[in-house]
Amino acid sequence: MTDFYTISTEIWKVRLPSDWAERESSVQDAPYFESADGTKGAYFSAWCIEDDSRSAREILELNQRVEVGALHEMKDSAWQPMDVWSSETPELSVLGADFLDRHACYRIVSHQIACLPWLVHSAFHDYDCAYFDNSKRFFLPIIDSLQIHT
């Protein structure tokens, strides 16, 4: 059984496995946390979208289209969509997508939540995804724990 600890900012919080630590991020203003063995990691970023006339859902969908486009532009990759999910309440919008490059044993899960005026984007990486179902079980409680402070 995995032990967890909570990472919290003024905007969001998430529960990560206890062996994960913050590492240098390759993305500006997006903290990156990585497992001790380097096989898994996660990026988190937040934006204030109060001056945007689009709905939270429209912004989430645009972010997802951009992200999917970037995946497909990666040289020598063959990303397959494995799952897409969404939910909508008056207070909260959620949109996620799961991608796998079987040849590279690489999985990326994008999970976005918006509670106006905030949008939080997370990207979970499994760099050694030999078994998709195991990876899915591993990341599910982490993804489910991501929250925006209200």
Tab-separated table of C-alpha atoms in Angstrom:
chain	number	residue	atom	x	y	z
A	1	MET	CA	0.000	0.000	0.000
A	2	THR	CA	1.300	3.437	-0.960
A	3	ASP	CA	1.683	6.164	1.664
A	4	PHE	CA	0.679	9.670	0.548
A	5	TYR	CA	1.365	13.247	1.575
A	6	THR	CA	-0.456	16.421	0.546
A	7	ILE	CA	1.054	19.174	-1.579
A	8	SER	CA	-0.934	22.382	-1.273
A	9	THR	CA	-0.683	25.842	-2.790
A	10	GLU	CA	-2.992	28.821	-2.347
A	11	ILE	CA	-5.026	27.544	-5.320
A	12	TRP	CA	-4.880	23.733	-5.432
A	13	LYS	CA	-3.894	20.613	-3.521
A	14	VAL	CA	-3.046	17.021	-4.418
A	15	ARG	CA	-1.992	13.861	-2.592
A	16	LEU	CA	1.239	12.358	-3.926
A	17	PRO	CA	3.063	9.152	-3.001
A	18	SER	CA	5.444	9.693	-0.106
A	19	ASP	CA	8.532	8.845	-2.189
A	20	TRP	CA	7.849	11.681	-4.657
A	21	ALA	CA	9.837	14.907	-4.442
A	22	GLU	CA	9.829	18.216	-6.269
A	23	ARG	CA	12.400	18.310	-9.042
A	24	GLU	CA	13.556	20.947	-11.498
A	25	SER	CA	10.746	21.670	-13.939
A	26	SER	CA	11.191	21.968	-17.684
A	27	VAL	CA	7.981	24.055	-17.802
A	28	GLN	CA	7.991	27.606	-16.450
A	29	ASP	CA	5.601	28.192	-13.525
A	30	ALA	CA	4.649	24.497	-13.400
A	31	PRO	CA	6.035	22.616	-10.399
A	32	TYR	CA	7.186	19.101	-11.231
A	33	PHE	CA	7.172	16.166	-8.824
A	34	GLU	CA	8.841	12.846	-9.566
A	35	SER	CA	8.976	9.373	-8.044
A	36	ALA	CA	12.210	8.333	-6.341
A	37	ASP	CA	13.001	5.879	-9.162
A	38	GLY	CA	12.309	8.487	-11.871
A	39	THR	CA	9.684	6.403	-13.670
A	40	LYS	CA	6.701	8.630	-12.870
A	41	GLY	CA	6.095	12.348	-12.577
A	42	ALA	CA	3.517	15.105	-12.568
A	43	TYR	CA	3.358	18.762	-13.586
A	44	PHE	CA	0.854	21.221	-12.115
A	45	SER	CA	-0.051	24.720	-13.278
A	46	ALA	CA	-2.786	27.216	-12.460
A	47	TRP	CA	-4.243	30.195	-14.283
A	48	CYS	CA	-6.654	32.914	-13.284
A	49	ILE	CA	-9.276	33.173	-16.051
A	50	GLU	CA	-11.528	35.881	-14.615
A	51	ASP	CA	-11.044	38.295	-17.548
A	52	ASP	CA	-11.988	35.729	-20.198
A	53	SER	CA	-15.420	35.832	-21.826
A	54	ARG	CA	-15.331	32.130	-22.704
A	55	SER	CA	-16.853	29.532	-20.426
A	56	ALA	CA	-14.638	27.336	-18.284
A	57	ARG	CA	-15.595	24.368	-20.488
A	58	GLU	CA	-14.537	26.209	-23.671
A	59	ILE	CA	-11.159	27.021	-22.142
A	60	LEU	CA	-10.635	23.437	-20.962
A	61	GLU	CA	-11.518	22.101	-24.415
A	62	LEU	CA	-9.136	24.530	-26.122
A	63	ASN	CA	-6.322	23.533	-23.744
A	64	GLN	CA	-7.002	19.884	-24.509
A	65	ARG	CA	-6.933	20.437	-28.292
A	66	VAL	CA	-3.591	22.231	-27.998
A	67	GLU	CA	-2.176	19.489	-25.808
A	68	VAL	CA	-3.339	16.689	-28.128
A	69	GLY	CA	-1.850	18.555	-31.087
A	70	ALA	CA	1.480	18.855	-29.283
A	71	LEU	CA	1.505	15.123	-28.520
A	72	HIS	CA	0.924	14.253	-32.157
A	73	GLU	CA	3.705	16.621	-33.238
A	74	MET	CA	6.268	14.783	-31.108
A	75	LYS	CA	8.825	13.159	-33.384
A	76	ASP	CA	8.853	9.352	-33.451
A	77	SER	CA	5.770	9.006	-31.265
A	78	ALA	CA	2.544	7.087	-31.768
A	79	TRP	CA	0.104	8.365	-29.158
A	80	GLN	CA	-3.177	6.497	-28.834
A	81	PRO	CA	-6.134	7.968	-26.946
A	82	MET	CA	-7.072	5.521	-24.179
A	83	ASP	CA	-9.816	7.431	-22.366
A	84	VAL	CA	-11.526	10.810	-22.150
A	85	TRP	CA	-13.688	12.036	-19.266
A	86	SER	CA	-15.549	15.136	-18.239
A	87	SER	CA	-18.006	16.401	-15.685
A	88	GLU	CA	-19.792	19.660	-15.212
A	89	THR	CA	-21.560	21.286	-12.286
A	90	PRO	CA	-22.418	24.965	-11.882
A	91	GLU	CA	-19.268	25.369	-9.743
A	92	LEU	CA	-16.770	22.956	-11.296
A	93	SER	CA	-15.729	21.783	-14.773
A	94	VAL	CA	-13.453	18.776	-15.264
A	95	LEU	CA	-11.895	17.494	-18.473
A	96	GLY	CA	-9.325	14.758	-18.834
A	97	ALA	CA	-7.623	12.633	-21.462
A	98	ASP	CA	-5.373	9.612	-21.264
A	99	PHE	CA	-2.763	8.841	-23.943
A	100	LEU	CA	-0.383	5.944	-24.402
A	101	ASP	CA	2.569	5.393	-26.716
A	102	ARG	CA	2.816	1.597	-26.475
A	103	HIS	CA	6.070	1.375	-28.418
A	104	ALA	CA	7.794	3.831	-26.074
A	105	CYS	CA	5.993	2.496	-22.942
A	106	TYR	CA	5.068	6.098	-22.174
A	107	ARG	CA	1.719	7.278	-20.801
A	108	ILE	CA	0.510	10.853	-20.284
A	109	VAL	CA	-2.708	11.726	-18.485
A	110	SER	CA	-4.000	15.282	-18.718
A	111	HIS	CA	-6.487	16.303	-16.021
A	112	GLN	CA	-7.905	19.830	-15.872
A	113	ILE	CA	-10.283	21.323	-13.346
A	114	ALA	CA	-11.824	24.771	-13.387
A	115	CYS	CA	-13.638	26.551	-10.599
A	116	LEU	CA	-13.868	30.144	-11.741
A	117	PRO	CA	-11.780	32.173	-11.667
A	118	TRP	CA	-9.172	29.379	-11.431
A	119	LEU	CA	-8.122	26.656	-13.823
A	120	VAL	CA	-5.687	23.954	-12.709
A	121	HIS	CA	-3.961	21.739	-15.263
A	122	SER	CA	-2.100	18.594	-14.302
A	123	ALA	CA	-0.112	16.236	-16.496
A	124	PHE	CA	0.786	12.835	-15.097
A	125	HIS	CA	3.621	10.952	-16.777
A	126	ASP	CA	4.471	7.266	-16.618
A	127	TYR	CA	7.820	6.962	-18.388
A	128	ASP	CA	7.924	3.174	-17.951
A	129	CYS	CA	4.339	2.118	-18.688
A	130	ALA	CA	4.777	-1.520	-19.577
A	131	TYR	CA	1.358	-2.391	-18.109
A	132	PHE	CA	-1.379	0.156	-18.783
A	133	ASP	CA	-3.824	-1.228	-16.189
A	134	ASN	CA	-1.189	-1.092	-13.435
A	135	SER	CA	-0.372	2.494	-14.356
A	136	LYS	CA	-4.048	3.400	-14.377
A	137	ARG	CA	-4.548	1.927	-10.883
A	138	PHE	CA	-1.451	3.708	-9.609
A	139	PHE	CA	-2.443	7.172	-10.844
A	140	LEU	CA	-6.200	7.044	-10.187
A	141	PRO	CA	-6.076	8.012	-6.475
A	142	ILE	CA	-3.594	10.798	-7.246
A	143	ILE	CA	-5.716	12.234	-10.052
A	144	ASP	CA	-8.873	11.928	-7.947
A	145	SER	CA	-7.208	13.827	-5.106
A	146	LEU	CA	-6.540	16.994	-7.152
A	147	GLN	CA	-8.747	19.842	-5.907
A	148	ILE	CA	-9.114	23.574	-6.272
A	149	HIS	CA	-9.495	25.408	-2.965
A	150	THR	CA	-12.895	27.041	-2.756
